[in-house]
Structure formats: structure tokens, C-alpha cells
Amino acid sequence: MLIELVPVRQLAVRLTGAAWRFEAENAEKIDAHWQKLTAGNPHLWNGRVMKLASFEIDGGVFRGSMVEASYAAFLAWRDWNYPDPHIRNLFGSAVIRARGGELVFGKMAGHTSTAGQVYPPGGNLDPDDLREDGEVDVAGSIVRELGEETGLDAGEALTHSTFALFDGPRISISRLFEFPYSAADIVARIDEHNAREERPELEEAIVLAKPSDADGLTMPPFARALADRLLAK
């Protein structure tokens, strides 16, 4: 699958008042699916999330409109192979680069809905990312997820560049954080953060020094594309 990577200089994403028809039309099936998921993983929580209903990107400006939905509806849509083609999963990714050029991804913990998968810290956009003017703070979400999952402070990074990765129904708004620390130091910081958490989101930090280091790991396509492109010599 070809993953398109587009530089982004500005984000203009807003929440609309529209309901997600897929959720309303499949309410009973979604509830049954959720009951099945939580029977196997009682740590899942059916909060509110936001999904992308329309977008355009022009001159480095990413504009989009989002609808609010339940996490249960999102998981059903994902697990049923994205039956509503008009919706996309827009999310932020904090791409950590160490002083030596290595990337540090995270392996998701067993209590999460993506257990065992390896990708940059990030997560669903939710109402906490909504500003009073209706704009969705995607960049703020990336910084927040970086801190929550790894304990790293985005303010300590030396450079920040942003790009969108288009991976079928997924669109990752990825921000590259280049830290002045070695990969070993970053892993140690993440390990210390996890030790303080009652239920850390990451099982472990994964260091990638070259594209082949991703071989054999369970990675969504966008994450593998990031590793291949950012680690290419």
C-alpha cells in the first residue's frame, strides 16, 4: 500500500453539529459488539471521540470537519472494515527522534484496544481537544499524548515539523520531535514514567535505528511508512 506523506504548515479542523449516521443506524449492533469487546477486555472505556467527515489540504493547510461519536461506534467501524467510506480516523502522532537519529516508538499495552501494536505515541481526538471556538486542537492533542504515554516534555525538543500521512481510512497528523537525548536515555525516561503509572498505555519503548528494525513488529502501515522514510539513509 502506498502511504502518501504531505507536509503541513497549518491545521484548521473544526467540529460540526452533525450526527454520524453509521452510529445511529447500527446502534444495536454496535452495542452488541461493544459488549463482546468488554467481555474480553474490561478496561475499555466508551468515551466520546471525534472522527473526520470531510477534509482538504491545499498549500500546506489541512482543513477538516469532524463529527462526535462514541468510542464503541468507532471500534465497530474499525473492526467491521470501515463500512462508512465517508469517515476517516484522523489522529495525532508524536514521532520521537533521538540525538543519534533513531526513532522511538511504543508497543501498546495489553489493556488497550490496539494491544501489541507498535507505533508513535498518539491517540483519538476527543472533546478535551475542543476549543471554545469549535476548533479541534490537533497539535495540542499530540503534545498531550506525548506526555501522557511517555512522560516526555515536548518543550525540550529541538525542532518540530508536521506532516500528514494518508493510510486508507487513517490520516495521521504526525509531528516530529527531535530530542537532544540518546535513544537509551529516552527509553529510560519512558520506563521511569511507566513505573509511576498504575496502568501505563505503553508496554515498552521500541528503538528503531534502521528500517529493517521494524521487520517482524506488528505495525499499522502508516507507522511502518514513517520508519521507512525517516530512517532511510
mmCIF file with all atom_site columns, C-alpha atoms in Angstrom:
data_model
loop_
_atom_site.group_PDB
_atom_site.id
_atom_site.type_symbol
_atom_site.label_atom_id
_atom_site.label_alt_id
_atom_site.label_comp_id
_atom_site.label_asym_id
_atom_site.label_entity_id
_atom_site.label_seq_id
_atom_site.pdbx_PDB_ins_code
_atom_site.Cartn_x
_atom_site.Cartn_y
_atom_site.Cartn_z
_atom_site.occupancy
_atom_site.B_iso_or_equiv
_atom_site.pdbx_formal_charge
_atom_site.auth_seq_id
_atom_site.auth_comp_id
_atom_site.auth_asym_id
_atom_site.auth_atom_id
_atom_site.pdbx_PDB_model_num
ATOM 1   C CA . MET A 1 1   ? 0.000   0.000  0.000  1.00 0.00 ? 1   MET A CA 1
ATOM 2   C CA . LEU A 1 2   ? 1.291   3.436  -0.973 1.00 0.00 ? 2   LEU A CA 1
ATOM 3   C CA . ILE A 1 3   ? 1.306   5.793  2.006  1.00 0.00 ? 3   ILE A CA 1
ATOM 4   C CA . GLU A 1 4   ? 1.245   9.438  0.972  1.00 0.00 ? 4   GLU A CA 1
ATOM 5   C CA . LEU A 1 5   ? 3.154   11.912 3.138  1.00 0.00 ? 5   LEU A CA 1
ATOM 6   C CA . VAL A 1 6   ? 2.284   15.615 2.800  1.00 0.00 ? 6   VAL A CA 1
ATOM 7   C CA . PRO A 1 7   ? 3.952   18.491 4.715  1.00 0.00 ? 7   PRO A CA 1
ATOM 8   C CA . VAL A 1 8   ? 1.537   20.533 6.833  1.00 0.00 ? 8   VAL A CA 1
ATOM 9   C CA . ARG A 1 9   ? 2.183   24.092 7.974  1.00 0.00 ? 9   ARG A CA 1
ATOM 10  C CA . GLN A 1 10  ? -1.265  24.881 9.399  1.00 0.00 ? 10  GLN A CA 1
ATOM 11  C CA . LEU A 1 11  ? -4.207  22.924 10.813 1.00 0.00 ? 11  LEU A CA 1
ATOM 12  C CA . ALA A 1 12  ? -7.806  24.168 10.653 1.00 0.00 ? 12  ALA A CA 1
ATOM 13  C CA . VAL A 1 13  ? -10.048 21.368 11.903 1.00 0.00 ? 13  VAL A CA 1
ATOM 14  C CA . ARG A 1 14  ? -13.484 22.028 13.377 1.00 0.00 ? 14  ARG A CA 1
ATOM 15  C CA . LEU A 1 15  ? -16.266 20.027 14.990 1.00 0.00 ? 15  LEU A CA 1
ATOM 16  C CA . THR A 1 16  ? -19.645 20.115 13.276 1.00 0.00 ? 16  THR A CA 1
ATOM 17  C CA . GLY A 1 17  ? -23.004 19.585 14.939 1.00 0.00 ? 17  GLY A CA 1
ATOM 18  C CA . ALA A 1 18  ? -23.881 16.718 12.616 1.00 0.00 ? 18  ALA A CA 1
ATOM 19  C CA . ALA A 1 19  ? -24.551 13.220 13.909 1.00 0.00 ? 19  ALA A CA 1
ATOM 20  C CA . TRP A 1 20  ? -22.782 10.175 12.486 1.00 0.00 ? 20  TRP A CA 1
ATOM 21  C CA . ARG A 1 21  ? -25.417 8.243  10.538 1.00 0.00 ? 21  ARG A CA 1
ATOM 22  C CA . PHE A 1 22  ? -23.463 4.985  10.815 1.00 0.00 ? 22  PHE A CA 1
ATOM 23  C CA . GLU A 1 23  ? -23.726 5.139  14.598 1.00 0.00 ? 23  GLU A CA 1
ATOM 24  C CA . ALA A 1 24  ? -27.449 5.899  14.627 1.00 0.00 ? 24  ALA A CA 1
ATOM 25  C CA . GLU A 1 25  ? -28.325 3.267  12.040 1.00 0.00 ? 25  GLU A CA 1
ATOM 26  C CA . ASN A 1 26  ? -26.329 0.491  13.716 1.00 0.00 ? 26  ASN A CA 1
ATOM 27  C CA . ALA A 1 27  ? -26.886 1.255  17.396 1.00 0.00 ? 27  ALA A CA 1
ATOM 28  C CA . GLU A 1 28  ? -27.942 -2.265 18.445 1.00 0.00 ? 28  GLU A CA 1
ATOM 29  C CA . LYS A 1 29  ? -25.162 -3.994 16.526 1.00 0.00 ? 29  LYS A CA 1
ATOM 30  C CA . ILE A 1 30  ? -22.607 -1.545 17.886 1.00 0.00 ? 30  ILE A CA 1
ATOM 31  C CA . ASP A 1 31  ? -23.784 -2.196 21.446 1.00 0.00 ? 31  ASP A CA 1
ATOM 32  C CA . ALA A 1 32  ? -23.547 -5.967 20.927 1.00 0.00 ? 32  ALA A CA 1
ATOM 33  C CA . HIS A 1 33  ? -20.040 -5.583 19.532 1.00 0.00 ? 33  HIS A CA 1
ATOM 34  C CA . TRP A 1 34  ? -19.035 -3.414 22.487 1.00 0.00 ? 34  TRP A CA 1
ATOM 35  C CA . GLN A 1 35  ? -20.356 -5.985 24.959 1.00 0.00 ? 35  GLN A CA 1
ATOM 36  C CA . LYS A 1 36  ? -18.242 -8.621 23.243 1.00 0.00 ? 36  LYS A CA 1
ATOM 37  C CA . LEU A 1 37  ? -15.131 -6.443 23.343 1.00 0.00 ? 37  LEU A CA 1
ATOM 38  C CA . THR A 1 38  ? -15.505 -5.514 27.002 1.00 0.00 ? 38  THR A CA 1
ATOM 39  C CA . ALA A 1 39  ? -16.132 -9.128 27.984 1.00 0.00 ? 39  ALA A CA 1
ATOM 40  C CA . GLY A 1 40  ? -12.614 -9.834 26.769 1.00 0.00 ? 40  GLY A CA 1
ATOM 41  C CA . ASN A 1 41  ? -11.112 -6.547 27.943 1.00 0.00 ? 41  ASN A CA 1
ATOM 42  C CA . PRO A 1 42  ? -12.992 -4.848 30.817 1.00 0.00 ? 42  PRO A CA 1
ATOM 43  C CA . HIS A 1 43  ? -10.520 -1.931 30.816 1.00 0.00 ? 43  HIS A CA 1
ATOM 44  C CA . LEU A 1 44  ? -12.019 -0.443 27.637 1.00 0.00 ? 44  LEU A CA 1
ATOM 45  C CA . TRP A 1 45  ? -14.000 2.746  28.233 1.00 0.00 ? 45  TRP A CA 1
ATOM 46  C CA . ASN A 1 46  ? -16.769 4.013  25.981 1.00 0.00 ? 46  ASN A CA 1
ATOM 47  C CA . GLY A 1 47  ? -15.938 7.692  25.935 1.00 0.00 ? 47  GLY A CA 1
ATOM 48  C CA . ARG A 1 48  ? -16.600 10.266 23.240 1.00 0.00 ? 48  ARG A CA 1
ATOM 49  C CA . VAL A 1 49  ? -14.269 10.701 20.275 1.00 0.00 ? 49  VAL A CA 1
ATOM 50  C CA . MET A 1 50  ? -14.211 12.795 17.094 1.00 0.00 ? 50  MET A CA 1
ATOM 51  C CA . LYS A 1 51  ? -13.856 11.457 13.548 1.00 0.00 ? 51  LYS A CA 1
ATOM 52  C CA . LEU A 1 52  ? -13.168 13.230 10.280 1.00 0.00 ? 52  LEU A CA 1
ATOM 53  C CA . ALA A 1 53  ? -16.164 13.714 7.971  1.00 0.00 ? 53  ALA A CA 1
ATOM 54  C CA . SER A 1 54  ? -14.535 15.880 5.277  1.00 0.00 ? 54  SER A CA 1
ATOM 55  C CA . PHE A 1 55  ? -11.180 17.485 4.567  1.00 0.00 ? 55  PHE A CA 1
ATOM 56  C CA . GLU A 1 56  ? -8.973  19.227 2.062  1.00 0.00 ? 56  GLU A CA 1
ATOM 57  C CA . ILE A 1 57  ? -5.299  20.085 2.004  1.00 0.00 ? 57  ILE A CA 1
ATOM 58  C CA . ASP A 1 58  ? -4.037  22.979 -0.051 1.00 0.00 ? 58  ASP A CA 1
ATOM 59  C CA . GLY A 1 59  ? -0.805  24.911 0.169  1.00 0.00 ? 59  GLY A CA 1
ATOM 60  C CA . GLY A 1 60  ? 0.181   23.079 3.332  1.00 0.00 ? 60  GLY A CA 1
ATOM 61  C CA . VAL A 1 61  ? -3.083  23.952 5.113  1.00 0.00 ? 61  VAL A CA 1
ATOM 62  C CA . PHE A 1 62  ? -5.102  20.968 6.343  1.00 0.00 ? 62  PHE A CA 1
ATOM 63  C CA . ARG A 1 63  ? -8.776  21.859 6.752  1.00 0.00 ? 63  ARG A CA 1
ATOM 64  C CA . GLY A 1 64  ? -11.321 19.402 8.052  1.00 0.00 ? 64  GLY A CA 1
ATOM 65  C CA . SER A 1 65  ? -14.709 18.902 9.676  1.00 0.00 ? 65  SER A CA 1
ATOM 66  C CA . MET A 1 66  ? -15.307 16.327 12.380 1.00 0.00 ? 66  MET A CA 1
ATOM 67  C CA . VAL A 1 67  ? -18.302 14.599 13.929 1.00 0.00 ? 67  VAL A CA 1
ATOM 68  C CA . GLU A 1 68  ? -18.559 13.368 17.512 1.00 0.00 ? 68  GLU A CA 1
ATOM 69  C CA . ALA A 1 69  ? -19.186 9.678  18.165 1.00 0.00 ? 69  ALA A CA 1
ATOM 70  C CA . SER A 1 70  ? -18.892 7.028  20.841 1.00 0.00 ? 70  SER A CA 1
ATOM 71  C CA . TYR A 1 71  ? -15.693 5.031  21.126 1.00 0.00 ? 71  TYR A CA 1
ATOM 72  C CA . ALA A 1 72  ? -17.828 1.914  20.739 1.00 0.00 ? 72  ALA A CA 1
ATOM 73  C CA . ALA A 1 73  ? -19.073 3.124  17.347 1.00 0.00 ? 73  ALA A CA 1
ATOM 74  C CA . PHE A 1 74  ? -15.529 3.897  16.251 1.00 0.00 ? 74  PHE A CA 1
ATOM 75  C CA . LEU A 1 75  ? -14.286 0.425  17.225 1.00 0.00 ? 75  LEU A CA 1
ATOM 76  C CA . ALA A 1 76  ? -17.188 -1.219 15.416 1.00 0.00 ? 76  ALA A CA 1
ATOM 77  C CA . TRP A 1 77  ? -16.444 0.818  12.291 1.00 0.00 ? 77  TRP A CA 1
ATOM 78  C CA . ARG A 1 78  ? -12.772 -0.163 12.532 1.00 0.00 ? 78  ARG A CA 1
ATOM 79  C CA . ASP A 1 79  ? -13.393 -3.834 13.260 1.00 0.00 ? 79  ASP A CA 1
ATOM 80  C CA . TRP A 1 80  ? -16.020 -4.129 10.501 1.00 0.00 ? 80  TRP A CA 1
ATOM 81  C CA . ASN A 1 81  ? -13.506 -2.933 7.901  1.00 0.00 ? 81  ASN A CA 1
ATOM 82  C CA . TYR A 1 82  ? -14.632 0.713  7.693  1.00 0.00 ? 82  TYR A CA 1
ATOM 83  C CA . PRO A 1 83  ? -18.137 0.320  6.208  1.00 0.00 ? 83  PRO A CA 1
ATOM 84  C CA . ASP A 1 84  ? -18.753 4.096  6.064  1.00 0.00 ? 84  ASP A CA 1
ATOM 85  C CA . PRO A 1 85  ? -16.231 5.318  3.450  1.00 0.00 ? 85  PRO A CA 1
ATOM 86  C CA . HIS A 1 86  ? -17.013 8.977  4.135  1.00 0.00 ? 86  HIS A CA 1
ATOM 87  C CA . ILE A 1 87  ? -15.449 8.894  7.610  1.00 0.00 ? 87  ILE A CA 1
ATOM 88  C CA . ARG A 1 88  ? -11.741 8.790  8.321  1.00 0.00 ? 88  ARG A CA 1
ATOM 89  C CA . ASN A 1 89  ? -9.850  8.233  11.528 1.00 0.00 ? 89  ASN A CA 1
ATOM 90  C CA . LEU A 1 90  ? -7.884  11.451 11.986 1.00 0.00 ? 90  LEU A CA 1
ATOM 91  C CA . PHE A 1 91  ? -5.438  11.301 14.871 1.00 0.00 ? 91  PHE A CA 1
ATOM 92  C CA . GLY A 1 92  ? -2.177  12.844 16.022 1.00 0.00 ? 92  GLY A CA 1
ATOM 93  C CA . SER A 1 93  ? 1.169   11.069 16.266 1.00 0.00 ? 93  SER A CA 1
ATOM 94  C CA . ALA A 1 94  ? 4.177   12.238 18.280 1.00 0.00 ? 94  ALA A CA 1
ATOM 95  C CA . VAL A 1 95  ? 7.216   10.983 16.368 1.00 0.00 ? 95  VAL A CA 1
ATOM 96  C CA . ILE A 1 96  ? 10.195  10.845 18.729 1.00 0.00 ? 96  ILE A CA 1
ATOM 97  C CA . ARG A 1 97  ? 13.666  11.117 17.223 1.00 0.00 ? 97  ARG A CA 1
ATOM 98  C CA . ALA A 1 98  ? 16.726  10.662 19.426 1.00 0.00 ? 98  ALA A CA 1
ATOM 99  C CA . ARG A 1 99  ? 20.019  12.548 19.201 1.00 0.00 ? 99  ARG A CA 1
ATOM 100 C CA . GLY A 1 100 ? 21.570  9.802  17.084 1.00 0.00 ? 100 GLY A CA 1
ATOM 101 C CA . GLY A 1 101 ? 18.718  9.785  14.582 1.00 0.00 ? 101 GLY A CA 1
ATOM 102 C CA . GLU A 1 102 ? 16.895  6.749  15.959 1.00 0.00 ? 102 GLU A CA 1
ATOM 103 C CA . LEU A 1 103 ? 13.120  6.735  16.254 1.00 0.00 ? 103 LEU A CA 1
ATOM 104 C CA . VAL A 1 104 ? 11.443  5.666  19.491 1.00 0.00 ? 104 VAL A CA 1
ATOM 105 C CA . PHE A 1 105 ? 8.007   4.099  19.040 1.00 0.00 ? 105 PHE A CA 1
ATOM 106 C CA . GLY A 1 106 ? 5.796   2.495  21.666 1.00 0.00 ? 106 GLY A CA 1
ATOM 107 C CA . LYS A 1 107 ? 4.373   -1.016 21.944 1.00 0.00 ? 107 LYS A CA 1
ATOM 108 C CA . MET A 1 108 ? 0.797   -0.730 23.180 1.00 0.00 ? 108 MET A CA 1
ATOM 109 C CA . ALA A 1 109 ? -0.112  -2.385 26.468 1.00 0.00 ? 109 ALA A CA 1
ATOM 110 C CA . GLY A 1 110 ? -2.432  -5.381 26.690 1.00 0.00 ? 110 GLY A CA 1
ATOM 111 C CA . HIS A 1 111 ? -5.348  -3.431 28.197 1.00 0.00 ? 111 HIS A CA 1
ATOM 112 C CA . THR A 1 112 ? -5.625  -1.109 25.177 1.00 0.00 ? 112 THR A CA 1
ATOM 113 C CA . SER A 1 113 ? -7.705  -1.675 22.040 1.00 0.00 ? 113 SER A CA 1
ATOM 114 C CA . THR A 1 114 ? -4.532  -1.914 19.939 1.00 0.00 ? 114 THR A CA 1
ATOM 115 C CA . ALA A 1 115 ? -2.595  -4.243 22.250 1.00 0.00 ? 115 ALA A CA 1
ATOM 116 C CA . GLY A 1 116 ? 0.780   -5.331 20.885 1.00 0.00 ? 116 GLY A CA 1
ATOM 117 C CA . GLN A 1 117 ? 0.872   -2.861 18.017 1.00 0.00 ? 117 GLN A CA 1
ATOM 118 C CA . VAL A 1 118 ? 3.928   -0.648 17.619 1.00 0.00 ? 118 VAL A CA 1
ATOM 119 C CA . TYR A 1 119 ? 3.591   2.979  16.515 1.00 0.00 ? 119 TYR A CA 1
ATOM 120 C CA . PRO A 1 120 ? 4.375   6.537  17.684 1.00 0.00 ? 120 PRO A CA 1
ATOM 121 C CA . PRO A 1 121 ? 2.580   7.853  20.782 1.00 0.00 ? 121 PRO A CA 1
ATOM 122 C CA . GLY A 1 122 ? -0.819  9.265  19.877 1.00 0.00 ? 122 GLY A CA 1
ATOM 123 C CA . GLY A 1 123 ? -4.498  8.680  20.197 1.00 0.00 ? 123 GLY A CA 1
ATOM 124 C CA . ASN A 1 124 ? -8.062  9.534  19.354 1.00 0.00 ? 124 ASN A CA 1
ATOM 125 C CA . LEU A 1 125 ? -9.163  13.133 19.259 1.00 0.00 ? 125 LEU A CA 1
ATOM 126 C CA . ASP A 1 126 ? -11.819 13.717 21.900 1.00 0.00 ? 126 ASP A CA 1
ATOM 127 C CA . PRO A 1 127 ? -13.864 16.594 23.368 1.00 0.00 ? 127 PRO A CA 1
ATOM 128 C CA . ASP A 1 128 ? -10.950 17.551 25.628 1.00 0.00 ? 128 ASP A CA 1
ATOM 129 C CA . ASP A 1 129 ? -9.207  18.686 22.426 1.00 0.00 ? 129 ASP A CA 1
ATOM 130 C CA . LEU A 1 130 ? -12.051 21.039 21.512 1.00 0.00 ? 130 LEU A CA 1
ATOM 131 C CA . ARG A 1 131 ? -11.565 24.776 21.924 1.00 0.00 ? 131 ARG A CA 1
ATOM 132 C CA . GLU A 1 132 ? -14.373 27.163 22.816 1.00 0.00 ? 132 GLU A CA 1
ATOM 133 C CA . ASP A 1 133 ? -14.478 28.463 19.232 1.00 0.00 ? 133 ASP A CA 1
ATOM 134 C CA . GLY A 1 134 ? -15.196 24.957 17.886 1.00 0.00 ? 134 GLY A CA 1
ATOM 135 C CA . GLU A 1 135 ? -11.695 24.322 16.544 1.00 0.00 ? 135 GLU A CA 1
ATOM 136 C CA . VAL A 1 136 ? -10.107 20.960 17.290 1.00 0.00 ? 136 VAL A CA 1
ATOM 137 C CA . ASP A 1 137 ? -6.636  21.377 18.778 1.00 0.00 ? 137 ASP A CA 1
ATOM 138 C CA . VAL A 1 138 ? -4.864  18.563 16.946 1.00 0.00 ? 138 VAL A CA 1
ATOM 139 C CA . ALA A 1 139 ? -1.400  19.928 17.734 1.00 0.00 ? 139 ALA A CA 1
ATOM 140 C CA . GLY A 1 140 ? -2.279  20.209 21.419 1.00 0.00 ? 140 GLY A CA 1
ATOM 141 C CA . SER A 1 141 ? -3.543  16.639 21.388 1.00 0.00 ? 141 SER A CA 1
ATOM 142 C CA . ILE A 1 142 ? -0.185  15.443 20.059 1.00 0.00 ? 142 ILE A CA 1
ATOM 143 C CA . VAL A 1 143 ? 1.689   17.204 22.856 1.00 0.00 ? 143 VAL A CA 1
ATOM 144 C CA . ARG A 1 144 ? -0.738  15.858 25.448 1.00 0.00 ? 144 ARG A CA 1
ATOM 145 C CA . GLU A 1 145 ? -0.472  12.272 24.213 1.00 0.00 ? 145 GLU A CA 1
ATOM 146 C CA . LEU A 1 146 ? 3.322   12.503 24.168 1.00 0.00 ? 146 LEU A CA 1
ATOM 147 C CA . GLY A 1 147 ? 3.323   13.480 27.831 1.00 0.00 ? 147 GLY A CA 1
ATOM 148 C CA . GLU A 1 148 ? 0.652   11.002 28.908 1.00 0.00 ? 148 GLU A CA 1
ATOM 149 C CA . GLU A 1 149 ? 2.208   7.989  27.189 1.00 0.00 ? 149 GLU A CA 1
ATOM 150 C CA . THR A 1 150 ? 5.919   8.685  27.648 1.00 0.00 ? 150 THR A CA 1
ATOM 151 C CA . GLY A 1 151 ? 6.388   11.423 30.238 1.00 0.00 ? 151 GLY A CA 1
ATOM 152 C CA . LEU A 1 152 ? 8.478   13.400 27.729 1.00 0.00 ? 152 LEU A CA 1
ATOM 153 C CA . ASP A 1 153 ? 8.098   17.176 27.546 1.00 0.00 ? 153 ASP A CA 1
ATOM 154 C CA . ALA A 1 154 ? 7.575   18.446 24.000 1.00 0.00 ? 154 ALA A CA 1
ATOM 155 C CA . GLY A 1 155 ? 9.137   21.741 25.066 1.00 0.00 ? 155 GLY A CA 1
ATOM 156 C CA . GLU A 1 156 ? 12.510  20.001 25.338 1.00 0.00 ? 156 GLU A CA 1
ATOM 157 C CA . ALA A 1 157 ? 12.530  19.012 21.677 1.00 0.00 ? 157 ALA A CA 1
ATOM 158 C CA . LEU A 1 158 ? 14.840  20.972 19.407 1.00 0.00 ? 158 LEU A CA 1
ATOM 159 C CA . THR A 1 159 ? 12.713  21.027 16.241 1.00 0.00 ? 159 THR A CA 1
ATOM 160 C CA . HIS A 1 160 ? 9.130   20.424 15.268 1.00 0.00 ? 160 HIS A CA 1
ATOM 161 C CA . SER A 1 161 ? 7.918   19.591 11.765 1.00 0.00 ? 161 SER A CA 1
ATOM 162 C CA . THR A 1 162 ? 4.425   18.404 10.884 1.00 0.00 ? 162 THR A CA 1
ATOM 163 C CA . PHE A 1 163 ? 3.104   16.249 8.052  1.00 0.00 ? 163 PHE A CA 1
ATOM 164 C CA . ALA A 1 164 ? 0.016   14.226 7.204  1.00 0.00 ? 164 ALA A CA 1
ATOM 165 C CA . LEU A 1 165 ? 0.191   10.533 6.334  1.00 0.00 ? 165 LEU A CA 1
ATOM 166 C CA . PHE A 1 166 ? -2.709  9.194  4.289  1.00 0.00 ? 166 PHE A CA 1
ATOM 167 C CA . ASP A 1 167 ? -3.187  5.491  5.014  1.00 0.00 ? 167 ASP A CA 1
ATOM 168 C CA . GLY A 1 168 ? -6.554  4.426  3.617  1.00 0.00 ? 168 GLY A CA 1
ATOM 169 C CA . PRO A 1 169 ? -9.202  5.223  6.258  1.00 0.00 ? 169 PRO A CA 1
ATOM 170 C CA . ARG A 1 170 ? -6.495  6.561  8.598  1.00 0.00 ? 170 ARG A CA 1
ATOM 171 C CA . ILE A 1 171 ? -4.922  10.014 8.487  1.00 0.00 ? 171 ILE A CA 1
ATOM 172 C CA . SER A 1 172 ? -2.089  10.592 10.917 1.00 0.00 ? 172 SER A CA 1
ATOM 173 C CA . ILE A 1 173 ? -1.115  14.189 11.628 1.00 0.00 ? 173 ILE A CA 1
ATOM 174 C CA . SER A 1 174 ? 2.469   13.446 12.630 1.00 0.00 ? 174 SER A CA 1
ATOM 175 C CA . ARG A 1 175 ? 4.720   15.900 14.400 1.00 0.00 ? 175 ARG A CA 1
ATOM 176 C CA . LEU A 1 176 ? 8.430   15.108 14.540 1.00 0.00 ? 176 LEU A CA 1
ATOM 177 C CA . PHE A 1 177 ? 10.082  15.900 17.892 1.00 0.00 ? 177 PHE A CA 1
ATOM 178 C CA . GLU A 1 178 ? 13.881  15.803 17.783 1.00 0.00 ? 178 GLU A CA 1
ATOM 179 C CA . PHE A 1 179 ? 15.173  15.454 21.334 1.00 0.00 ? 179 PHE A CA 1
ATOM 180 C CA . PRO A 1 180 ? 18.754  16.195 22.446 1.00 0.00 ? 180 PRO A CA 1
ATOM 181 C CA . TYR A 1 181 ? 18.973  12.846 24.235 1.00 0.00 ? 181 TYR A CA 1
ATOM 182 C CA . SER A 1 182 ? 20.291  9.439  23.263 1.00 0.00 ? 182 SER A CA 1
ATOM 183 C CA . ALA A 1 183 ? 17.822  6.676  22.453 1.00 0.00 ? 183 ALA A CA 1
ATOM 184 C CA . ALA A 1 184 ? 18.875  4.881  25.642 1.00 0.00 ? 184 ALA A CA 1
ATOM 185 C CA . ASP A 1 185 ? 18.134  7.986  27.716 1.00 0.00 ? 185 ASP A CA 1
ATOM 186 C CA . ILE A 1 186 ? 14.704  8.356  26.112 1.00 0.00 ? 186 ILE A CA 1
ATOM 187 C CA . VAL A 1 187 ? 13.867  4.709  26.764 1.00 0.00 ? 187 VAL A CA 1
ATOM 188 C CA . ALA A 1 188 ? 14.978  5.114  30.388 1.00 0.00 ? 188 ALA A CA 1
ATOM 189 C CA . ARG A 1 189 ? 12.702  8.143  30.789 1.00 0.00 ? 189 ARG A CA 1
ATOM 190 C CA . ILE A 1 190 ? 9.765   6.233  29.352 1.00 0.00 ? 190 ILE A CA 1
ATOM 191 C CA . ASP A 1 191 ? 10.485  3.256  31.619 1.00 0.00 ? 191 ASP A CA 1
ATOM 192 C CA . GLU A 1 192 ? 10.562  5.586  34.644 1.00 0.00 ? 192 GLU A CA 1
ATOM 193 C CA . HIS A 1 193 ? 7.275   7.135  33.560 1.00 0.00 ? 193 HIS A CA 1
ATOM 194 C CA . ASN A 1 194 ? 5.648   3.719  33.148 1.00 0.00 ? 194 ASN A CA 1
ATOM 195 C CA . ALA A 1 195 ? 6.842   2.646  36.590 1.00 0.00 ? 195 ALA A CA 1
ATOM 196 C CA . ARG A 1 196 ? 4.929   5.576  38.098 1.00 0.00 ? 196 ARG A CA 1
ATOM 197 C CA . GLU A 1 197 ? 1.709   4.773  36.243 1.00 0.00 ? 197 GLU A CA 1
ATOM 198 C CA . GLU A 1 198 ? -0.901  2.396  37.632 1.00 0.00 ? 198 GLU A CA 1
ATOM 199 C CA . ARG A 1 199 ? -1.843  1.262  34.123 1.00 0.00 ? 199 ARG A CA 1
ATOM 200 C CA . PRO A 1 200 ? 0.639   2.622  31.541 1.00 0.00 ? 200 PRO A CA 1
ATOM 201 C CA . GLU A 1 201 ? -0.518  2.809  27.951 1.00 0.00 ? 201 GLU A CA 1
ATOM 202 C CA . LEU A 1 202 ? 2.775   1.518  26.605 1.00 0.00 ? 202 LEU A CA 1
ATOM 203 C CA . GLU A 1 203 ? 4.128   -1.937 27.344 1.00 0.00 ? 203 GLU A CA 1
ATOM 204 C CA . GLU A 1 204 ? 7.611   -0.846 26.287 1.00 0.00 ? 204 GLU A CA 1
ATOM 205 C CA . ALA A 1 205 ? 9.555   1.618  24.158 1.00 0.00 ? 205 ALA A CA 1
ATOM 206 C CA . ILE A 1 206 ? 10.912  0.310  20.858 1.00 0.00 ? 206 ILE A CA 1
ATOM 207 C CA . VAL A 1 207 ? 14.061  1.823  19.300 1.00 0.00 ? 207 VAL A CA 1
ATOM 208 C CA . LEU A 1 208 ? 14.358  1.806  15.516 1.00 0.00 ? 208 LEU A CA 1
ATOM 209 C CA . ALA A 1 209 ? 17.773  2.691  14.123 1.00 0.00 ? 209 ALA A CA 1
ATOM 210 C CA . LYS A 1 210 ? 17.184  1.469  10.546 1.00 0.00 ? 210 LYS A CA 1
ATOM 211 C CA . PRO A 1 211 ? 14.114  0.444  8.538  1.00 0.00 ? 211 PRO A CA 1
ATOM 212 C CA . SER A 1 212 ? 14.786  -3.274 8.944  1.00 0.00 ? 212 SER A CA 1
ATOM 213 C CA . ASP A 1 213 ? 14.481  -2.911 12.728 1.00 0.00 ? 213 ASP A CA 1
ATOM 214 C CA . ALA A 1 214 ? 10.726  -2.761 12.120 1.00 0.00 ? 214 ALA A CA 1
ATOM 215 C CA . ASP A 1 215 ? 10.701  -6.205 10.483 1.00 0.00 ? 215 ASP A CA 1
ATOM 216 C CA . GLY A 1 216 ? 8.630   -8.661 12.485 1.00 0.00 ? 216 GLY A CA 1
ATOM 217 C CA . LEU A 1 217 ? 6.894   -5.979 14.543 1.00 0.00 ? 217 LEU A CA 1
ATOM 218 C CA . THR A 1 218 ? 3.121   -5.567 14.434 1.00 0.00 ? 218 THR A CA 1
ATOM 219 C CA . MET A 1 219 ? 2.818   -2.106 12.901 1.00 0.00 ? 219 MET A CA 1
ATOM 220 C CA . PRO A 1 220 ? -0.038  -0.307 11.169 1.00 0.00 ? 220 PRO A CA 1
ATOM 221 C CA . PRO A 1 221 ? 1.019   0.724  7.644  1.00 0.00 ? 221 PRO A CA 1
ATOM 222 C CA . PHE A 1 222 ? 1.393   4.413  8.481  1.00 0.00 ? 222 PHE A CA 1
ATOM 223 C CA . ALA A 1 223 ? 3.875   3.613  11.262 1.00 0.00 ? 223 ALA A CA 1
ATOM 224 C CA . ARG A 1 224 ? 5.954   1.374  9.002  1.00 0.00 ? 224 ARG A CA 1
ATOM 225 C CA . ALA A 1 225 ? 5.945   4.101  6.349  1.00 0.00 ? 225 ALA A CA 1
ATOM 226 C CA . LEU A 1 226 ? 7.230   6.578  8.940  1.00 0.00 ? 226 LEU A CA 1
ATOM 227 C CA . ALA A 1 227 ? 10.043  4.246  9.925  1.00 0.00 ? 227 ALA A CA 1
ATOM 228 C CA . ASP A 1 228 ? 10.998  3.530  6.331  1.00 0.00 ? 228 ASP A CA 1
ATOM 229 C CA . ARG A 1 229 ? 11.058  7.166  5.253  1.00 0.00 ? 229 ARG A CA 1
ATOM 230 C CA . LEU A 1 230 ? 12.550  8.823  8.325  1.00 0.00 ? 230 LEU A CA 1
ATOM 231 C CA . LEU A 1 231 ? 15.271  6.204  8.762  1.00 0.00 ? 231 LEU A CA 1
ATOM 232 C CA . ALA A 1 232 ? 16.214  5.933  5.081  1.00 0.00 ? 232 ALA A CA 1
ATOM 233 C CA . LYS A 1 233 ? 19.873  6.781  4.564  1.00 0.00 ? 233 LYS A CA 1
#
